[in-house]
Amino acid sequence: MKIGIIGTGYVGLVTGVCFAENGNEVICMDVDENKIERLKTGDPVIFEPQLEELLKKNIGENRITFTTSLKETVQTSDIIFLCLPTPPYEDGSVDISHVLDVSHKLAKYVNSYKVIVSKSTVPVGTCGAIRKIISKKTKYSFDVVSNPEFLKEGAAIADFMSPDRVVVGTRSKKAAKIMRDLYSSFMHLTERFILMDERSSELTKYASNAMLALRISYMNEIANLCEITGVDIHMVRKGIGSDPRIGSSFLFPGVGYGGSCFPKDVKGLLNTAAEFGYDFQTLKAIDEVNRRQKFIMVDKIKKHFRGRLKGKVITIWGLSYKPRTDDLREAPSLTIISELLKLGVKINAYDPAAMENFRKLYPDLRVKLFKTNYNALKNSDALVLVTEWTEFRKPDYVKLKKLMRTQVIFDGRNIYNPAEARKNGFKYYGIGR
Ligand code: NAD
C-alpha cells in the first residue's frame, strides 16, 4: 500500500518505518527541514531501540522516503496518517491546531479517494472536525479514521510490530477493510483488531492512558502511606500484583510519571469531561498526586541535609522521563533539578541518551553533564537515581564510596536493595520503604 505520514516525530517515524518494514511504500513528511535532511541520511534524530537499523535498511531498499512537501505526500499516498503534536495549553485543554491546520492544507491536494487517519491523540469530536474541513475543499471521496497509537517509547518498534491491539474507529466499511488489510501483516497469530465508531476510539486512547496514570498515582500514595506506617511497599506491591484481577504491571512507585502522554492526556480527558459538564473526581486526584510526587525526593534531600544544601554537589543518574528514550518532556528530573538549584545545590548529571536534548532545553551551566555515570559522582554529596536505566541497576559500591564525598543514595525508582546499600556504608532513601 502507499502510505503517507504527516509529522515525522516519535510516533510518525516509528509508524513509517514499521509500515515500510512490512513491505509498504512510505513517504514521510515534516515541516522541520533539518529533521527531514537528517532522516534522508538514515539518522533517526531520536533515540529509540532498533529504529536506526530499520530506518537505514528501508531507505536502502527504497521503501521509505522523506520530504517537506505536503502536496507530494498527499498525492502519492492512498492512506495518510496524521502523526502531529497535540500539546496541552496552559489550562490543560488540548491544542489540536496542528491537526486542523494540516487538514485545511491537505484538502486541496486530494486527487483520488483517500483514507485520512488520525494517529495523534485527539479529543472526542476531532475526527468529525477534520472531516468537515476536508469535505468543504474537495470533490473527491475520502474517509477520516481514528487509529490511536499505543506504542511505548523505549519499546516503540516492538510494540508497533506486535501490537496488543489495533483500535480503529470508523463507520465506513471501505475504510475499515483497508485498515484491516494494512494491519493484517502485524497480526499473524491472533486477530487484535478492534473496530468501533470514531468517537469511542478517540476516547479509548485517553481512557487507557489515564488508567495507567491512575495506577501509578495510586501506588505512589500507597508508598507514601507505607513510609508513614513503617511498611515496605515492595512487599505490598507483590501482594497486590499477584491478584489476577489486578495484575503486576504498572505497580511501581517512584518520583512521578512524566513523558509526552500521561500528563497531557490526563489533563486533556479532564478538560473533555469539563466541557461536557462532568466533574471527574478521580482524574483530578491522579494529576494532583503526580504533581506532588515529583517533589518527594527533594523533600527527603532537604530533610537529610537539614536544609543546609547551599554548595552541596548532588549527582543525578537519569534525565529522560523513562529508560530507553531521549525524551525529556515532563520528566521528573526537570522538577527535581530546578528545585535543587533554587536551594543552591550544584548538579552533576549523567544520562545514556538524553544529555543532548537536556542541554538544548536546559542551557543552565550550573548543571554539569558527564560522559559516564561514575565520572558524575566525583566529590558528590549524594546520588539521586531518577531514571531506572539498566546500566544503573548494579552499582559498584566500592567505586561509589571512593568517588563520593558523603555516602547517601536517594533511589527514586526503588531499584537498589536497601540492605545491600546500607551494608556497603550508604545511607539509603527509597520510596515507600
Ligand atoms: P513529536 O513532537 O515527536 O512529533 C511531531 C512531529 O510533527 C514533529 O516532527 C513536528 O516537526 C511535526 N509537525 C508539526 N507541525 C507539522 C505540520 N504542520 N506539518 C508536518 N509536520 C508537522 O510528537 P509525537 O510524540 O510523535 O506525538 C504525536 C502524536 O501522537 C501526539 O498526539 C501524541 O499524543 C501521540 N502519541 C504519542 C506517543 C509517544 O509515546 N510519543 C504515543 C502514543 C500517541
XYZ file of C-alpha atoms and ligand atoms in Angstrom:
477
model
C 0.000 0.000 0.000
C 1.071 3.599 -0.489
C 1.264 5.346 2.839
C 1.865 8.979 3.719
C 2.970 10.092 7.180
C 2.461 13.711 8.156
C 4.529 14.638 11.201
C 7.673 12.523 11.474
C 8.324 12.582 15.234
C 8.331 9.692 17.741
C 5.040 8.257 16.502
C 5.284 9.230 12.822
C 8.773 7.884 12.280
C 8.157 4.593 14.073
C 4.856 4.167 12.183
C 6.516 4.937 8.847
C 9.492 2.665 9.404
C 7.324 -0.257 10.609
C 4.906 0.019 7.680
C 7.895 0.148 5.306
C 9.456 -2.872 7.014
C 6.226 -4.769 6.324
C 6.523 -4.111 2.595
C 4.548 -0.893 2.120
C 5.727 2.150 0.189
C 6.007 5.010 2.696
C 6.581 8.722 2.297
C 7.207 10.707 5.492
C 6.635 14.445 5.618
C 7.596 17.042 8.223
C 7.797 20.838 8.339
C 11.179 20.594 10.054
C 13.632 20.766 7.124
C 16.653 19.922 9.238
C 14.935 16.782 10.557
C 13.996 15.671 7.030
C 17.575 16.168 5.787
C 18.926 14.072 8.668
C 16.299 11.367 8.156
C 17.236 11.110 4.462
C 20.765 10.139 5.509
C 19.465 7.419 7.849
C 19.908 9.450 11.058
C 16.728 8.794 13.112
C 17.138 12.069 15.063
C 15.533 10.482 18.143
C 16.856 7.628 20.249
C 14.689 4.524 20.068
C 15.977 0.929 20.173
C 16.158 -0.773 16.707
C 14.962 2.371 14.924
C 18.226 3.365 13.241
C 18.907 -0.061 11.804
C 15.362 -0.456 10.407
C 15.408 3.093 9.039
C 18.688 2.529 7.181
C 17.526 -0.849 5.887
C 14.264 0.511 4.482
C 15.926 3.573 2.941
C 18.389 1.171 1.282
C 15.535 -0.943 -0.072
C 13.680 2.164 -1.348
C 10.563 1.567 0.732
C 10.731 4.808 2.719
C 11.399 8.381 1.561
C 11.340 11.780 3.265
C 10.039 15.137 2.125
C 8.857 18.545 3.278
C 6.221 18.590 0.523
C 2.673 18.091 1.766
C 1.407 18.020 -1.824
C 3.724 15.160 -2.827
C 2.805 13.219 0.325
C -0.938 13.531 -0.213
C -0.895 12.889 -3.942
C 1.313 9.792 -3.843
C -0.475 8.115 -0.909
C -3.711 6.168 -0.505
C -3.651 6.214 3.297
C -2.468 9.340 5.097
C -1.534 9.192 8.781
C -1.634 12.399 10.802
C 1.038 11.991 13.487
C 1.069 15.597 14.573
C 1.661 17.031 18.026
C -1.362 17.730 20.223
C 0.277 19.570 23.133
C -1.589 20.916 26.133
C -2.480 24.578 26.514
C -1.680 26.239 29.859
C -5.156 25.354 31.150
C -4.742 21.676 30.236
C -7.023 21.770 27.202
C -5.689 20.128 24.045
C -4.153 22.187 21.250
C -5.391 20.479 18.078
C -4.383 23.389 15.833
C -1.614 21.403 14.069
C -4.117 18.701 13.151
C -6.745 21.170 11.941
C -4.223 23.352 10.040
C -2.837 20.355 8.194
C -6.391 19.187 7.393
C -7.102 22.585 5.770
C -3.872 22.436 3.784
C -4.013 18.822 2.650
C -7.615 19.037 1.441
C -6.689 20.945 -1.688
C -4.182 18.265 -2.745
C -6.610 15.336 -2.560
C -6.603 13.830 -6.070
C -8.362 10.464 -5.517
C -10.099 8.509 -2.717
C -8.009 8.768 0.471
C -8.193 7.340 3.955
C -7.075 10.043 6.370
C -6.107 8.572 9.704
C -5.608 10.402 12.984
C -2.828 8.708 14.933
C -2.484 11.815 17.030
C -4.201 11.613 20.397
C -7.182 13.908 19.915
C -10.285 14.767 21.948
C -13.687 13.319 21.112
C -15.082 15.008 18.025
C -11.763 15.915 16.364
C -12.126 13.379 13.535
C -15.555 14.861 12.877
C -13.958 18.324 12.661
C -11.279 17.048 10.251
C -13.985 15.522 8.029
C -15.892 18.799 7.956
C -12.801 20.799 6.982
C -11.750 18.466 4.170
C -15.230 17.972 2.741
C -15.539 21.718 2.150
C -12.423 21.746 -0.032
C -12.520 18.602 -2.172
C -14.854 16.915 -4.620
C -13.137 13.539 -4.164
C -14.483 10.969 -1.749
C -12.460 10.254 1.413
C -12.820 8.751 4.863
C -11.480 10.007 8.182
C -10.499 7.268 10.623
C -9.387 7.349 14.245
C -6.484 4.975 14.928
C -4.874 5.963 18.232
C -1.339 4.811 18.838
C -0.456 2.754 21.927
C 3.290 2.330 21.441
C 5.587 2.927 24.408
C 8.713 4.996 23.904
C 11.716 2.781 24.611
C 9.925 -0.249 23.130
C 8.171 1.513 20.256
C 9.315 -0.716 17.393
C 8.477 -3.927 19.253
C 5.073 -2.530 20.285
C 4.228 -1.435 16.766
C 5.392 -4.679 15.158
C 3.494 -6.793 17.646
C 0.612 -4.697 18.977
C -1.592 -5.748 21.940
C -4.459 -4.315 19.946
C -5.134 -2.038 16.995
C -8.078 0.240 17.684
C -9.774 1.621 14.601
C -12.704 3.988 14.749
C -14.806 4.352 11.624
C -18.306 3.621 10.382
C -17.051 3.306 6.770
C -16.912 -0.335 5.646
C -14.477 0.588 2.872
C -12.043 2.346 5.239
C -12.382 -0.431 7.831
C -11.412 -3.035 5.217
C -8.394 -1.005 4.087
C -7.226 -0.554 7.684
C -7.742 -4.242 8.460
C -5.713 -5.229 5.373
C -2.972 -2.785 6.277
C -2.600 -4.147 9.801
C -3.147 -7.823 8.966
C 0.585 -8.400 8.476
C 1.179 -7.343 12.100
C -1.245 -9.971 13.407
C -0.091 -13.362 12.197
C -1.140 -15.371 15.209
C -4.177 -13.706 16.697
C -6.578 -11.082 15.481
C -6.161 -7.975 17.628
C -8.120 -5.543 15.500
C -10.845 -3.718 17.428
C -13.298 -1.870 15.241
C -15.566 0.787 16.740
C -17.038 4.181 15.967
C -14.589 7.059 15.787
C -15.675 8.894 18.947
C -15.294 5.730 21.055
C -11.860 5.220 19.520
C -10.831 8.795 20.321
C -11.892 8.387 23.946
C -10.324 4.914 24.290
C -6.820 6.373 23.982
C -7.372 8.931 26.749
C -9.141 6.412 28.984
C -6.260 3.982 28.550
C -3.512 6.465 29.427
C -5.498 7.866 32.337
C -5.997 4.336 33.729
C -2.244 3.691 33.629
C -1.555 7.068 35.244
C -4.150 6.196 37.894
C -2.272 3.012 38.817
C 0.966 4.932 39.188
C -0.534 7.705 41.301
C -2.399 5.176 43.445
C 0.781 3.185 44.076
C 2.681 6.363 44.857
C 0.129 7.210 47.521
C 0.228 3.669 48.940
C 4.040 4.012 49.045
C 3.766 7.308 50.916
C 1.451 5.633 53.415
C 3.901 2.713 53.728
C 6.607 5.142 54.758
C 4.472 6.707 57.470
C 3.358 3.346 58.818
C 6.741 1.601 58.574
C 5.670 -0.837 55.887
C 7.682 -1.971 52.825
C 5.941 -1.086 49.551
C 7.973 -3.782 47.812
C 6.119 -6.461 49.763
C 2.745 -4.739 49.425
C 3.252 -4.436 45.655
C 3.981 -8.159 45.383
C 0.930 -8.963 47.453
C -1.346 -6.782 45.362
C 0.052 -7.777 41.967
C -0.445 -11.492 42.483
C -4.208 -10.964 42.283
C -5.057 -11.712 38.637
C -7.839 -9.122 38.753
C -5.152 -6.510 39.404
C -2.033 -7.855 37.649
C 1.554 -6.974 38.408
C 2.413 -4.345 35.813
C 2.368 -0.608 36.427
C 2.503 -1.005 40.190
C 5.928 0.510 40.751
C 6.103 3.636 42.899
C 8.555 6.366 42.006
C 9.125 10.061 41.587
C 6.035 10.570 39.454
C 5.142 9.892 35.837
C 6.271 12.163 33.014
C 6.568 11.990 29.259
C 4.644 13.489 26.414
C 1.494 11.444 27.018
C 0.311 10.711 30.576
C 0.430 14.271 31.951
C -1.173 15.835 28.900
C -3.724 13.068 28.358
C -4.928 13.096 31.974
C -5.401 16.863 31.686
C -6.936 16.503 28.207
C -9.513 13.991 29.444
C -10.265 16.171 32.430
C -10.879 19.017 30.029
C -13.198 16.920 27.842
C -15.156 15.917 30.952
C -15.475 19.562 31.997
C -16.605 20.585 28.512
C -19.394 18.022 28.730
C -20.296 19.204 32.234
C -18.917 16.173 34.089
C -16.923 16.598 37.317
C -14.308 13.802 37.004
C -13.011 13.421 40.579
C -10.514 10.560 40.143
C -8.789 12.305 37.233
C -8.275 15.428 39.310
C -6.654 13.328 42.039
C -4.327 11.479 39.617
C -2.949 14.761 38.366
C -2.531 16.372 41.790
C -0.881 13.292 43.337
C 1.589 13.183 40.452
C 2.406 16.875 40.790
C 3.194 16.341 44.477
C 5.171 13.157 43.885
C 7.741 14.978 41.758
C 8.778 16.886 44.935
C 9.047 13.815 47.191
C 12.782 13.281 46.659
C 13.552 16.973 47.096
C 11.761 16.864 50.473
C 13.800 13.814 51.518
C 17.026 15.510 50.406
C 16.156 18.666 52.357
C 15.383 16.619 55.436
C 18.572 14.578 55.211
C 20.789 17.669 54.903
C 18.645 19.545 57.480
C 18.024 22.268 54.912
C 21.732 23.055 54.580
C 22.056 22.453 50.865
C 23.893 25.535 49.635
C 27.131 24.494 47.905
C 26.366 20.759 48.121
C 27.056 18.703 44.999
C 24.306 16.278 44.032
C 24.588 13.757 41.231
C 21.585 12.826 39.154
C 21.567 9.489 37.335
C 18.954 9.533 34.585
C 17.330 12.556 32.962
C 14.865 11.093 30.446
C 11.344 10.526 31.721
C 11.883 6.778 31.468
C 14.631 4.389 30.334
C 15.490 3.703 26.671
C 14.359 7.082 25.374
C 15.931 10.524 24.986
C 12.554 12.183 25.606
C 12.562 14.773 28.388
C 9.002 16.029 28.089
C 7.588 16.470 31.624
C 10.469 14.379 33.029
C 10.579 14.332 36.861
C 14.342 15.066 36.596
C 13.497 18.585 35.416
C 11.424 19.364 38.518
C 13.996 17.808 40.854
C 16.909 19.680 39.248
C 15.211 23.064 39.222
C 14.122 22.687 42.867
C 17.655 21.719 43.930
C 19.168 24.632 42.015
C 16.824 27.003 43.855
C 18.319 25.656 47.098
C 21.872 26.469 45.944
C 22.858 22.899 45.049
C 25.407 22.207 42.308
C 24.232 19.461 39.994
C 26.279 16.795 38.220
C 24.251 14.653 35.842
C 24.509 11.712 33.510
C 22.035 10.041 31.157
C 22.833 7.433 28.493
C 20.690 9.103 25.790
C 19.067 12.356 26.862
C 22.007 14.685 27.573
C 21.982 16.388 24.173
C 18.264 17.150 24.498
C 18.786 18.204 28.111
C 21.437 20.769 27.183
C 19.183 22.280 24.500
C 16.297 22.535 26.920
C 18.358 23.482 29.941
C 21.346 25.635 28.986
C 21.946 26.486 32.685
C 25.621 25.649 33.227
C 25.078 25.090 36.951
C 24.144 21.588 35.768
C 27.317 19.800 34.662
C 26.948 16.833 32.311
C 29.406 13.942 32.396
C 30.453 11.217 29.965
C 29.903 8.358 32.396
C 27.734 7.803 35.445
C 30.790 7.268 37.660
C 32.558 10.443 36.464
C 29.472 12.381 37.510
C 29.886 11.141 41.099
C 33.286 12.692 41.839
C 33.161 14.672 45.105
C 29.430 14.367 45.236
C 27.443 14.647 48.482
C 24.582 12.439 47.309
C 23.393 10.312 44.415
C 19.808 10.707 43.210
C 18.616 7.909 40.936
C 15.812 9.386 38.837
C 15.529 7.122 35.765
C 15.991 3.357 36.030
C 18.255 2.732 33.016
C 19.563 -0.848 33.212
C 23.187 0.295 33.433
C 22.420 1.916 36.816
C 20.967 -1.227 38.344
C 24.105 -2.843 39.728
C 26.377 -0.103 41.036
C 29.929 -0.808 42.142
C 29.558 0.335 45.754
C 33.318 0.302 46.394
C 33.859 2.675 43.470
C 30.916 4.823 44.553
C 32.311 5.109 48.066
C 35.723 6.204 46.822
C 34.293 8.810 44.460
C 31.662 10.392 46.699
C 32.274 12.895 49.480
C 29.403 11.534 51.554
C 27.638 8.225 51.060
C 23.944 8.872 50.520
C 21.631 7.394 47.891
C 18.167 8.698 47.084
C 16.643 5.930 44.985
C 13.710 7.459 43.126
C 12.736 4.160 41.468
C 13.437 1.633 44.223
C 15.948 -0.247 42.065
C 18.512 -0.825 44.811
C 18.369 -3.273 47.647
C 18.291 -1.077 50.783
C 20.061 -3.705 52.912
C 22.875 -4.054 50.373
C 23.319 -0.288 50.117
C 23.443 0.007 53.913
C 25.866 -2.923 54.212
C 28.162 -1.023 51.865
C 28.101 2.006 54.121
C 25.459 4.064 52.371
C 22.551 5.907 53.882
C 19.612 4.786 51.700
C 16.331 6.525 50.952
C 13.771 4.874 48.664
C 10.083 5.437 48.009
C 7.753 3.752 50.467
C 10.318 1.585 52.220
P 6.555 14.717 18.169
O 6.587 16.104 18.661
O 7.688 13.797 18.447
O 6.374 14.736 16.572
C 5.501 15.561 15.888
C 6.134 15.949 14.554
O 5.195 16.708 13.807
C 7.388 16.817 14.695
O 8.448 16.234 13.966
C 6.969 18.165 14.102
O 8.024 18.834 13.428
C 5.894 17.724 13.118
N 4.974 18.784 12.726
C 4.457 19.792 13.472
N 3.622 20.545 12.724
C 3.618 19.992 11.492
C 2.958 20.311 10.275
N 2.136 21.347 10.202
N 3.177 19.529 9.202
C 4.022 18.473 9.272
N 4.682 18.123 10.391
C 4.482 18.877 11.476
O 5.185 14.110 18.685
P 4.865 12.556 18.998
O 5.407 12.197 20.329
O 5.231 11.740 17.814
O 3.284 12.629 19.146
C 2.430 12.768 18.044
C 1.008 12.413 18.485
O 0.979 11.029 18.886
C 0.518 13.193 19.711
O -0.845 13.411 19.580
C 0.789 12.249 20.863
O -0.069 12.478 21.948
C 0.502 10.913 20.224
N 1.185 9.772 20.848
C 2.484 9.874 21.248
C 3.110 8.771 21.809
C 4.547 8.848 22.287
O 4.956 7.955 23.017
N 5.326 9.855 21.902
C 2.423 7.559 21.958
C 1.114 7.480 21.509
C 0.499 8.603 20.956
